[in-house]
Coordinates of C-alpha atoms in Angstrom, one line a residue:
M167 CA 0.0 0.2 -0.1
S168 CA 1.7 5.9 0.4
D169 CA 0.9 8.7 -1.3
I170 CA -0.8 8.2 -2.2
S171 CA 0.2 6.4 -5.4
R172 CA -1.3 3.2 -6.5
R173 CA -0.7 0.9 -3.6
S174 CA -2.3 3.1 -1.0
F175 CA -5.5 2.3 1.0
L176 CA -6.0 -1.1 1.4
E177 CA -8.4 -2.4 4.1
A178 CA -5.7 -4.0 6.4
G179 CA -4.1 -0.5 6.2
L180 CA -6.0 0.3 9.1
A181 CA -4.9 -2.7 11.1
A182 CA -1.2 -2.0 10.0
G183 CA 0.1 0.5 7.3
A184 CA 3.1 2.1 6.5
A185 CA 3.0 5.8 6.9
L186 CA 3.8 9.0 4.9
A187 CA 3.4 12.6 6.4
V188 CA 0.8 14.7 4.8
G189 CA 0.3 17.3 7.5
K190 CA 0.7 18.1 11.2
I191 CA -1.6 18.4 14.4
T192 CA -0.7 21.6 16.0
Q193 CA -1.3 23.3 19.3
E194 CA -3.7 25.6 17.7
G195 CA -5.5 22.8 15.9
R196 CA -5.7 20.8 19.2
A197 CA -7.2 24.0 21.0
E198 CA -9.7 24.6 18.3
A199 CA -10.8 20.8 17.7
G200 CA -11.1 20.4 21.6
E201 CA -10.2 16.8 23.2
N202 CA -13.4 15.5 21.8
F203 CA -11.8 15.1 18.5
Y204 CA -9.0 12.9 19.9
Q205 CA -9.7 9.3 19.9
S206 CA -9.0 7.1 23.1
P207 CA -6.8 4.0 22.5
E208 CA -9.8 1.9 22.9
V209 CA -11.4 3.8 19.9
Q210 CA -8.1 3.3 18.0
F211 CA -8.0 -0.4 18.6
L212 CA -11.9 -1.0 18.0
I213 CA -10.9 0.8 14.2
Q214 CA -8.0 -1.5 13.6
N215 CA -10.0 -4.7 14.6
L216 CA -13.1 -3.4 12.7
A217 CA -11.0 -3.1 9.7
F218 CA -9.0 -6.6 10.5
E219 CA -12.4 -8.4 10.8
L220 CA -13.8 -6.5 7.3
D221 CA -10.3 -7.8 5.6
N222 CA -10.9 -11.4 7.0
S223 CA -14.5 -11.5 5.7
T224 CA -15.6 -12.1 2.1
P225 CA -18.1 -10.1 0.5
Q226 CA -20.9 -11.2 -1.8
C227 CA -19.6 -9.1 -4.7
R228 CA -22.1 -8.5 -7.7
E229 CA -21.6 -6.9 -10.9
S230 CA -22.3 -3.5 -11.5
Q231 CA -26.0 -3.0 -13.0
G232 CA -25.7 0.3 -14.3
E233 CA -26.9 3.3 -12.2
L234 CA -27.1 2.8 -8.4
P235 CA -30.6 2.8 -6.4
K236 CA -30.7 6.4 -4.9
P237 CA -30.2 5.6 -1.4
V238 CA -27.3 3.7 -2.3
A239 CA -25.9 6.3 -4.4
K240 CA -26.7 8.9 -1.5
I241 CA -24.4 6.6 0.4
V242 CA -21.3 7.0 -2.3
E243 CA -22.1 10.7 -2.4
E244 CA -21.5 11.0 1.2
M245 CA -18.6 9.1 1.3
V246 CA -17.2 11.2 -1.5
A247 CA -17.8 14.3 0.2
L248 CA -16.5 13.3 3.6
Q249 CA -13.3 12.3 1.7
N250 CA -12.8 15.6 -0.3
A251 CA -13.5 17.1 3.6
H252 CA -10.7 15.4 4.9
D253 CA -7.9 17.8 3.2
S254 CA -9.6 20.7 4.7
I255 CA -10.1 19.5 7.8
I256 CA -6.6 18.1 8.1
A257 CA -5.3 21.4 6.8
R258 CA -6.6 23.6 9.7
G259 CA -4.7 20.7 12.1
R260 CA -7.8 18.8 13.7
I261 CA -9.6 15.2 13.4
P262 CA -12.7 14.8 11.6
G263 CA -15.8 14.6 14.5
P264 CA -19.1 13.9 14.7
T265 CA -20.4 17.2 12.6
D266 CA -18.3 15.8 9.6
H267 CA -19.8 12.4 10.0
A268 CA -23.4 13.4 10.1
A269 CA -24.1 13.4 6.4
L270 CA -22.8 9.7 6.0
W271 CA -24.2 8.2 9.5
E272 CA -27.5 9.8 8.1
A273 CA -27.5 8.4 4.6
G274 CA -26.4 4.9 6.2
N275 CA -28.6 4.5 8.8
K276 CA -31.5 5.5 6.5
L277 CA -30.7 2.7 4.1
L278 CA -30.2 0.0 7.1
N279 CA -33.7 1.6 8.4
R280 CA -31.9 2.0 11.7
H281 CA -32.6 4.7 14.2
V282 CA -29.9 5.1 16.5
A283 CA -27.8 7.9 18.5
Y284 CA -24.7 8.7 17.0
S285 CA -21.7 7.5 18.7
E286 CA -18.1 7.0 17.8
E287 CA -17.9 3.4 18.0
K288 CA -21.4 2.8 15.9
F289 CA -20.3 5.4 13.4
F290 CA -17.1 3.4 12.7
R291 CA -19.1 -0.2 12.6
L292 CA -21.1 1.6 9.9
L293 CA -18.1 2.6 7.7
L294 CA -16.3 -0.4 8.7
Q295 CA -18.6 -3.5 8.6
D296 CA -21.6 -2.1 7.0
I297 CA -21.1 0.1 3.9
P298 CA -18.4 -2.0 2.5
K299 CA -20.6 -5.0 2.5
I300 CA -23.9 -3.1 1.1
L301 CA -21.6 -1.5 -1.5
A302 CA -20.2 -4.8 -2.8
E303 CA -23.7 -6.1 -3.2
H304 CA -24.5 -3.3 -5.6
G305 CA -21.5 -3.5 -7.6
V306 CA -19.1 -1.1 -5.9
W307 CA -16.1 -2.1 -4.1
V308 CA -14.7 -0.3 -1.4
T309 CA -10.8 0.0 -0.8
I310 CA -10.2 1.1 3.0
G311 CA -7.0 2.5 4.4
A312 CA -6.3 5.4 7.0
D313 CA -4.6 8.7 7.9
K314 CA -2.8 8.1 11.1
A315 CA -2.4 11.4 13.3
T316 CA 0.5 11.9 15.8
D317 CA 1.1 14.4 18.3
E318 CA 4.8 16.6 18.9
H319 CA 5.7 13.4 20.8
D320 CA 5.3 10.9 17.8
K321 CA 2.2 9.3 19.8
V322 CA -0.4 8.0 17.4
V323 CA -3.7 9.9 18.8
A324 CA -6.3 9.2 15.9
R325 CA -6.8 7.2 13.0
I326 CA -8.7 8.5 10.4
P327 CA -10.5 5.8 7.9
K328 CA -10.2 6.8 4.0
F329 CA -11.5 5.0 1.1
E330 CA -11.3 4.6 -2.6
L331 CA -14.5 3.6 -4.4
R332 CA -14.3 1.4 -7.6
R333 CA -17.1 -0.4 -10.1
I334 CA -17.1 -4.1 -10.1
H335 CA -17.9 -5.0 -13.6
K336 CA -16.9 -8.9 -13.2
V337 CA -16.5 -11.5 -10.6
K338 CA -15.4 -15.0 -11.1
N339 CA -15.3 -17.5 -8.2
D340 CA -13.3 -20.3 -8.3
S341 CA -10.5 -22.3 -6.2
L342 CA -7.1 -22.8 -5.8
M343 CA -5.3 -26.3 -5.2
F344 CA -1.8 -26.3 -2.9
N345 CA -0.7 -29.4 -0.9
G346 CA -4.2 -31.4 -1.1
R347 CA -5.7 -28.3 0.2
E348 CA -8.7 -26.3 -1.4
Y349 CA -8.5 -22.3 -1.1
P350 CA -11.6 -20.4 -2.5
R351 CA -10.8 -17.4 -4.5
Q352 CA -12.6 -14.3 -5.6
I353 CA -11.5 -12.6 -8.6
V354 CA -12.8 -9.0 -8.7
M355 CA -12.3 -7.0 -11.7
V356 CA -13.1 -3.0 -11.0
D357 CA -12.9 0.2 -13.2
Q358 CA -13.9 3.7 -12.9
L359 CA -17.2 4.1 -10.7
V360 CA -19.4 7.0 -12.3
I361 CA -22.5 8.3 -10.1
N362 CA -25.0 11.0 -11.7
G363 CA -22.8 11.2 -14.7
A364 CA -19.6 12.0 -13.1
S365 CA -16.6 10.0 -12.2
V366 CA -15.8 9.3 -8.6
R367 CA -12.1 10.5 -8.5
R368 CA -9.6 7.5 -8.3
G369 CA -6.9 9.9 -6.8
G370 CA -3.9 7.4 -8.1
N371 CA -4.2 5.1 -5.0
I372 CA -5.6 1.8 -6.6
E373 CA -3.1 -0.7 -7.3
E374 CA -3.5 -2.8 -10.9
A375 CA -4.1 -5.9 -8.5
H376 CA -4.2 -6.2 -4.8
N377 CA -5.7 -8.7 -2.2
A378 CA -8.3 -7.6 0.2
R379 CA -11.3 -9.5 2.0
N380 CA -10.2 -13.1 0.6
S381 CA -10.4 -11.5 -2.9
I382 CA -8.1 -10.9 -5.5
V383 CA -9.0 -7.3 -7.0
L384 CA -7.6 -6.3 -10.7
D385 CA -8.0 -3.2 -12.6
E386 CA -7.9 -4.3 -15.9
G387 CA -7.2 -0.6 -17.1
L388 CA -3.9 -0.4 -15.0
L389 CA -3.6 -4.1 -15.9
R390 CA -3.3 -3.2 -19.5
A391 CA -1.0 -0.1 -19.0
V392 CA 1.6 -2.1 -17.4
H393 CA 1.3 -4.8 -20.0
D394 CA 1.8 -2.4 -22.5
E395 CA 4.6 -0.8 -21.3
R396 CA 6.4 -4.0 -20.9
I397 CA 5.9 -4.2 -24.7
Q398 CA 7.1 -1.0 -25.5
K399 CA 10.2 -1.2 -23.6
R400 CA 11.2 -4.4 -25.4
P401 CA 13.1 -3.1 -28.3
Q402 CA 15.5 -1.0 -25.8
Y403 CA 16.2 -4.0 -24.0
L404 CA 16.9 -6.1 -27.4
V405 CA 19.3 -3.6 -28.0
Y406 CA 20.9 -3.4 -24.7
F407 CA 21.4 -7.1 -24.2
A408 CA 22.6 -7.9 -27.7
D409 CA 26.3 -7.9 -26.5
K410 CA 26.1 -8.7 -22.8
D411 CA 25.9 -12.6 -22.4
D412 CA 26.8 -14.7 -19.6
A413 CA 30.4 -14.7 -19.8
F414 CA 30.3 -10.8 -20.0
M415 CA 28.7 -10.6 -16.4
W416 CA 30.8 -13.6 -15.0
N417 CA 33.6 -11.6 -15.6
H418 CA 32.8 -8.8 -14.2
I419 CA 31.8 -10.5 -10.9
A420 CA 35.1 -12.3 -10.9
A421 CA 36.8 -9.1 -10.7
K422 CA 35.4 -8.1 -7.9
S423 CA 35.9 -9.4 -4.2
G424 CA 33.6 -9.2 -0.8
S425 CA 31.0 -7.5 -0.5
E426 CA 31.2 -5.5 -3.7
Q427 CA 31.5 -9.5 -5.8
N428 CA 28.3 -10.2 -3.9
K429 CA 26.7 -6.8 -5.3
W430 CA 27.5 -7.5 -8.6
A431 CA 26.9 -11.1 -8.3
T432 CA 23.2 -9.8 -7.7
I433 CA 23.3 -7.1 -10.2
G434 CA 24.4 -10.1 -12.8
A435 CA 21.7 -12.4 -11.6
S436 CA 18.9 -9.7 -12.3
Q437 CA 20.7 -8.9 -15.4
R438 CA 20.9 -12.8 -16.6
L439 CA 17.0 -13.2 -15.8
M440 CA 16.1 -9.9 -17.6
R441 CA 17.7 -11.1 -20.8
I442 CA 15.9 -14.4 -20.7
F443 CA 13.0 -12.6 -20.3
Y444 CA 13.2 -10.1 -23.1
T445 CA 15.1 -12.3 -25.4
Q446 CA 13.9 -16.1 -24.7
T447 CA 10.3 -16.0 -23.3
F448 CA 8.6 -12.7 -23.9
S449 CA 5.9 -14.3 -25.5
N450 CA 4.8 -15.6 -22.3
F451 CA 4.5 -12.8 -20.7
N452 CA 0.7 -12.1 -19.5
Q453 CA 0.5 -9.3 -16.6
E454 CA -3.2 -10.2 -15.7
A455 CA -2.1 -14.0 -14.9
N456 CA 1.2 -12.8 -13.4
S457 CA -0.8 -10.8 -10.9
I458 CA -3.3 -13.5 -10.3
A459 CA -0.6 -15.8 -9.4
H460 CA 1.2 -13.2 -7.2
E461 CA -2.2 -12.4 -5.0
S462 CA -2.8 -16.1 -4.8
G463 CA 0.3 -16.3 -2.4
H464 CA -1.1 -13.8 -0.6
L465 CA -4.4 -15.9 -0.2
L466 CA -2.0 -18.5 1.1
H467 CA -0.8 -16.3 3.4
R468 CA -4.5 -15.2 4.7
Q469 CA -5.5 -18.9 5.2
S470 CA -2.2 -20.0 6.9
S471 CA -2.0 -20.8 10.4
S472 CA 0.5 -17.8 10.8
Y473 CA -1.7 -15.1 9.7
Q474 CA -3.3 -14.5 12.7
A475 CA 0.0 -14.0 14.4
D476 CA 1.6 -11.6 11.8
F477 CA -1.5 -9.2 11.6
M478 CA -3.7 -9.3 14.2
P479 CA -3.9 -5.6 16.0
Q480 CA -2.5 -5.5 19.2
P481 CA -3.7 -3.1 22.3
G482 CA -1.5 -0.4 23.7
V483 CA -0.1 2.6 22.5
R484 CA 2.9 2.6 20.4
S485 CA 4.7 5.6 18.7
A486 CA 4.4 6.4 15.1
S487 CA 7.8 5.2 14.7
Q488 CA 7.4 1.9 16.4
E489 CA 4.6 1.0 14.4
A490 CA 6.3 1.9 11.2
K491 CA 9.2 -1.0 11.8
L492 CA 6.5 -3.2 12.7
E493 CA 4.7 -2.5 9.5
N494 CA 7.6 -3.0 7.2
E495 CA 8.5 -6.3 8.8
Q496 CA 4.9 -7.3 8.2
S497 CA 4.9 -6.0 4.9
A498 CA 8.0 -7.7 4.2
R499 CA 6.9 -11.3 5.4
A500 CA 3.5 -10.7 3.4
E501 CA 5.4 -9.9 0.2
S502 CA 7.4 -13.1 0.8
Y503 CA 4.0 -14.9 0.2
G504 CA 3.1 -13.2 -2.9
A505 CA 6.6 -13.9 -4.4
V506 CA 6.6 -17.5 -3.1
G507 CA 3.0 -17.4 -4.9
H508 CA 4.1 -16.0 -8.1
L509 CA 6.7 -18.9 -8.3
L510 CA 4.3 -21.5 -7.6
F511 CA 1.1 -20.6 -9.6
A512 CA 2.3 -19.1 -12.7
K513 CA 3.0 -20.1 -16.0
D514 CA 5.3 -17.4 -16.8
K515 CA 8.3 -18.6 -14.4
V516 CA 10.7 -16.0 -15.8
R517 CA 8.8 -13.3 -14.7
A518 CA 7.7 -14.6 -11.5
L519 CA 11.5 -15.3 -10.3
M520 CA 11.7 -11.6 -11.1
D521 CA 9.9 -11.1 -7.4
V522 CA 13.2 -12.7 -6.0
V523 CA 15.9 -11.7 -8.3
Y524 CA 15.4 -8.4 -8.8
I525 CA 16.9 -4.8 -8.3
S526 CA 14.7 -1.5 -8.1
D527 CA 16.0 0.9 -10.5
E528 CA 14.0 3.7 -8.8
A529 CA 12.0 4.2 -5.8
H530 CA 8.4 3.0 -6.9
R531 CA 5.6 5.0 -7.2
N532 CA 5.1 3.7 -3.5
N533 CA 8.1 3.9 -1.6
L534 CA 6.8 2.3 1.5
T535 CA 5.5 -0.6 0.0
D536 CA 8.7 -1.2 -1.9
A537 CA 10.3 -1.5 1.2
G538 CA 8.7 -4.6 1.9
H539 CA 9.0 -5.9 -1.4
Q540 CA 12.8 -5.3 -1.4
V541 CA 13.3 -6.9 1.9
A542 CA 11.2 -9.9 0.6
A543 CA 13.4 -10.3 -2.2
E544 CA 16.5 -10.1 -0.2
N545 CA 15.3 -12.6 2.3
L546 CA 14.1 -15.1 -0.5
R547 CA 17.2 -14.9 -2.5
A548 CA 19.3 -15.7 0.4
A549 CA 17.1 -18.5 1.4
A550 CA 17.0 -19.5 -2.2
V551 CA 21.0 -19.6 -2.4
E552 CA 21.0 -21.8 1.1
E553 CA 18.8 -24.4 -0.7
I554 CA 20.8 -24.4 -3.9
L555 CA 24.2 -24.7 -1.9
A556 CA 22.6 -27.6 0.0
K557 CA 21.8 -29.8 -2.9
P558 CA 23.6 -28.5 -5.9
E559 CA 23.6 -31.4 -7.8
Y560 CA 19.9 -31.7 -7.8
Y561 CA 19.6 -28.2 -9.1
G562 CA 22.4 -28.8 -11.8
L563 CA 25.1 -26.1 -10.2
Q564 CA 28.6 -27.1 -11.1
F565 CA 31.1 -25.2 -9.3
R566 CA 33.9 -23.5 -11.0
N567 CA 36.8 -23.2 -8.3
D568 CA 39.2 -21.6 -10.5
S569 CA 37.2 -18.4 -11.0
G570 CA 37.6 -16.6 -8.0
I571 CA 33.7 -16.3 -7.0
S572 CA 32.5 -17.6 -4.0
E573 CA 30.3 -20.7 -3.7
K574 CA 27.4 -18.3 -2.7
N575 CA 27.9 -16.0 -5.2
Q576 CA 27.9 -18.8 -7.9
A577 CA 24.8 -20.1 -6.4
L578 CA 23.1 -16.5 -6.8
F579 CA 24.6 -16.2 -10.2
F580 CA 23.3 -19.8 -11.3
L581 CA 19.6 -18.6 -9.7
P582 CA 17.9 -17.4 -12.9
S583 CA 18.7 -20.7 -14.8
L584 CA 16.2 -22.6 -12.7
A585 CA 13.3 -20.3 -14.6
L586 CA 13.8 -22.3 -17.5
D587 CA 13.6 -25.4 -15.5
P588 CA 9.6 -25.2 -14.0
P589 CA 10.0 -28.4 -11.7
K590 CA 13.2 -27.7 -10.1
L591 CA 11.8 -23.9 -9.4
E592 CA 8.5 -25.5 -8.0
H593 CA 10.7 -27.6 -5.9
L594 CA 12.5 -24.6 -4.8
A595 CA 9.5 -22.4 -4.3
R596 CA 7.7 -25.2 -2.0
K597 CA 11.1 -25.0 0.1
L598 CA 10.6 -21.3 0.4
Y599 CA 7.0 -21.9 1.4
E600 CA 8.1 -24.3 4.1
R601 CA 10.5 -21.8 5.6
L602 CA 7.7 -19.2 5.5
E603 CA 5.3 -21.4 7.6
A604 CA 8.1 -22.5 10.0
K605 CA 9.2 -18.9 10.2
Q606 CA 13.0 -20.1 9.6
K607 CA 15.6 -17.4 8.9
P608 CA 17.4 -15.3 6.6
G609 CA 14.7 -12.8 6.9
L610 CA 11.6 -15.1 6.7
G611 CA 10.2 -14.3 10.3
V612 CA 11.7 -11.5 12.3
L613 CA 13.8 -9.1 9.9
P614 CA 17.1 -8.3 10.8
E615 CA 17.4 -4.8 12.3
H616 CA 18.9 -3.0 9.1
N617 CA 16.5 -4.3 6.4
V618 CA 13.3 -2.8 8.2
T619 CA 13.4 0.5 7.3
S620 CA 13.3 2.6 4.3
S621 CA 14.0 6.3 3.4
Q622 CA 10.4 6.9 3.7
S623 CA 9.5 5.0 6.9
A624 CA 11.3 7.0 9.3
T625 CA 8.1 8.5 10.9
K626 CA 8.1 12.2 11.7
P627 CA 5.3 13.7 14.0
G628 CA 2.1 15.0 12.3
L629 CA -0.9 13.6 10.2
H630 CA 0.4 10.5 8.2
R631 CA -1.6 8.4 5.5
E632 CA -1.1 4.7 5.7
S633 CA -1.0 2.1 3.1
A634 CA -1.7 -1.5 3.4
P635 CA 1.4 -3.6 3.7
G636 CA 1.6 -6.9 3.1
P637 CA -1.8 -9.3 2.8
C638 CA -3.6 -6.6 0.7
T639 CA -0.9 -5.5 -1.5
G640 CA 0.6 -7.4 -4.0
G641 CA 1.0 -6.5 -7.8
A642 CA 3.5 -8.6 -9.4
G643 CA 3.5 -5.4 -11.6
E644 CA 5.3 -3.4 -8.7
V645 CA 8.6 -5.4 -9.3
T646 CA 10.4 -2.3 -11.3
I647 CA 12.9 -3.9 -13.9
I648 CA 16.4 -2.7 -13.6
T649 CA 17.1 0.0 -16.8
T650 CA 19.9 0.9 -18.7
A651 CA 20.0 4.1 -16.5
V652 CA 20.5 2.3 -13.6
I653 CA 23.3 0.0 -15.2
A654 CA 25.4 3.5 -16.6
A655 CA 25.0 4.9 -13.0
L656 CA 26.5 1.7 -11.4
G657 CA 29.2 1.9 -14.2
L658 CA 28.3 -1.4 -15.7
L659 CA 28.4 -0.2 -19.2
H660 CA 31.2 2.1 -20.3
R661 CA 29.3 3.5 -23.5
F662 CA 27.1 5.3 -21.0
G663 CA 29.8 7.3 -19.8
R664 CA 27.9 10.3 -20.5
R665 CA 25.5 9.8 -17.5
K666 CA 28.9 9.0 -15.4
Q667 CA 30.2 12.6 -16.4
E668 CA 27.2 13.9 -15.4
V669 CA 27.0 12.3 -12.1
E670 CA 30.8 13.4 -11.5
K671 CA 30.3 17.0 -12.4
A672 CA 27.0 17.3 -9.9
E673 CA 29.5 15.8 -7.1
Q674 CA 32.2 18.4 -8.4
K675 CA 29.3 21.4 -7.9
R676 CA 28.8 20.1 -4.5
D677 CA 32.2 19.7 -3.3
V678 CA 32.8 23.5 -4.8
H679 CA 29.7 24.7 -2.8
K680 CA 31.0 22.7 0.1
K681 CA 34.0 24.7 0.1
R682 CA 32.4 28.2 -0.4
K683 CA 30.5 27.4 2.8
R684 CA 33.5 26.3 4.9
K685 CA 35.5 29.6 3.7
R686 CA 32.3 31.8 4.9

C-alpha cells in the first residue's frame, strides 16, 4: 500500500500500514478541535479490529447493473464528500468528528432503516462493516485505508479511515489447489465508478492488483497499461542485451571481491533473468495472469496458521516510529508469500522469479511498499541460495573453483537458470514456502534490524497516511525492472559514460559549494 500512490488505502492498512507525512496536528488545531476529536486508545483499537475483521471476511460481490438505487448512490456521494472534506479538515490541524460524519451517518442508517444515536463506535462500525458489504452487493468495491495522526511526541492520537470506490464489472469465483487443500478464491475486476454522470475520483491510489477481503482485485485498465509498458520497452532491452552474455557478467563479477562481489553477483543475476525474459520467453508474458498468481500467494498467507499472529492488531499505545518498523516487517513477510505464490502458480516462471531476483531501478511510485518488496526479495534470495547450496547436484549447479567467485555468489548467479526448469523451480518454491510457514531465517520471520526501514519509513510527528502492507498489497507489476540508466549509474556499461560524467560534475559542484560554505 503511501501517497498516495497506487498501492495505498487497502483494507488492512487500518490494522497495520506504512505511513507518510501529509500534515501536522498543531497546538492551535488541538485547541480549536477540543479533546473530543482525539480518539482514545480503545477507539483506535476498535478501528483496527473492525478493519481487520472486514479484511478477513469475504464480500458477496455482484457485478454493477448500471445506475445505483438512489439511497445507495446517496451513501457514495456522502462518502466522497467526507473524503474531499478530509483535506481541508486536516489542513486546519484537527481530526474529523461528529459534525463531519453527520451526513454519511444519516444516509447509512436511512438505508439500513435504523434509528440509533450517534457514537464514535457506532459510526466506525457503519463505515467499516456495514457500508462496504452493502456497496459490494450493489457492484461497488470499497478499498479502505487510514490517515494516522500523531502529536509532537510521535504518539498516535487518531486513525482516520479513508476510502476509494470502484465499479465492479466482473466477478469470478473459483478455487486454488495447493498441498492437497482447496483455497476458495474470488477474483473481482474493477474500473472507474461513475455517479450521476461524474467519475468518482480515483486519486491514484488503486493498484493494478491487490488482495483484500479474501479476494483478488484487478483493475483491467491499469493491468493493460503495465502490460503495454513492458511491450514498449522491449526493443531497447533487445538492443541492450545484444552484446551482454553470461560470460560478460561472469567476468565482471570475478573481478570483484568481498561485499562488492556479492553486490555484482546480485546485479548479474538480475541481468541474466532480464535477458532471458526479453530475448527468450517474452511471448509468455501476461500481466493479468502474473498478478493473479502473485495475489494467490497472499491468499495462501491469509489462510495459513501464521496469518493471525502476523497481522492481528495488538492493544496498547505505540509511537508512530515503532509502528512503522512493525509495519515494514509485516509488509516484507507478506510480500514473501506473494513472491512464493508467484513462483508456484504462474506459467511465466521467468517473470515470477523477478519477485526474488530483482533490483529496483528507482523508488517505486509507492516507496513504502517497495521497502516490503525489497526486503522480501533480499530474504528470499538468501534462502534460495541456501537451498541451492544444500543440494547443488539436484539443481544442476556445477561450481567453478578456479573462478575466484565464492560458491555463494556462484549459486546466486546460477539462480535465474531455474526459470527455464519449472519442476526444479517449483521444488525450490515449495522449500521457500516451508520456510515461511516455519518462520525460518534468513529473514523470513523477524527481520534483521538494518532491513526494516527505508528512506520513507522514518515517521515524523504529524498527520500520516497509511497504506496497507502485506496481505492486501500485491501486484506482480510492482517489481521495477533494472534499466539501462541504472546500469550506467552503476558503471556497468562504459558506453554510457555520459551519464557517469554528469554524476561526477554534479558531485564536483557540491564539493565546490561545500568549500565555499566553509570559507564563509
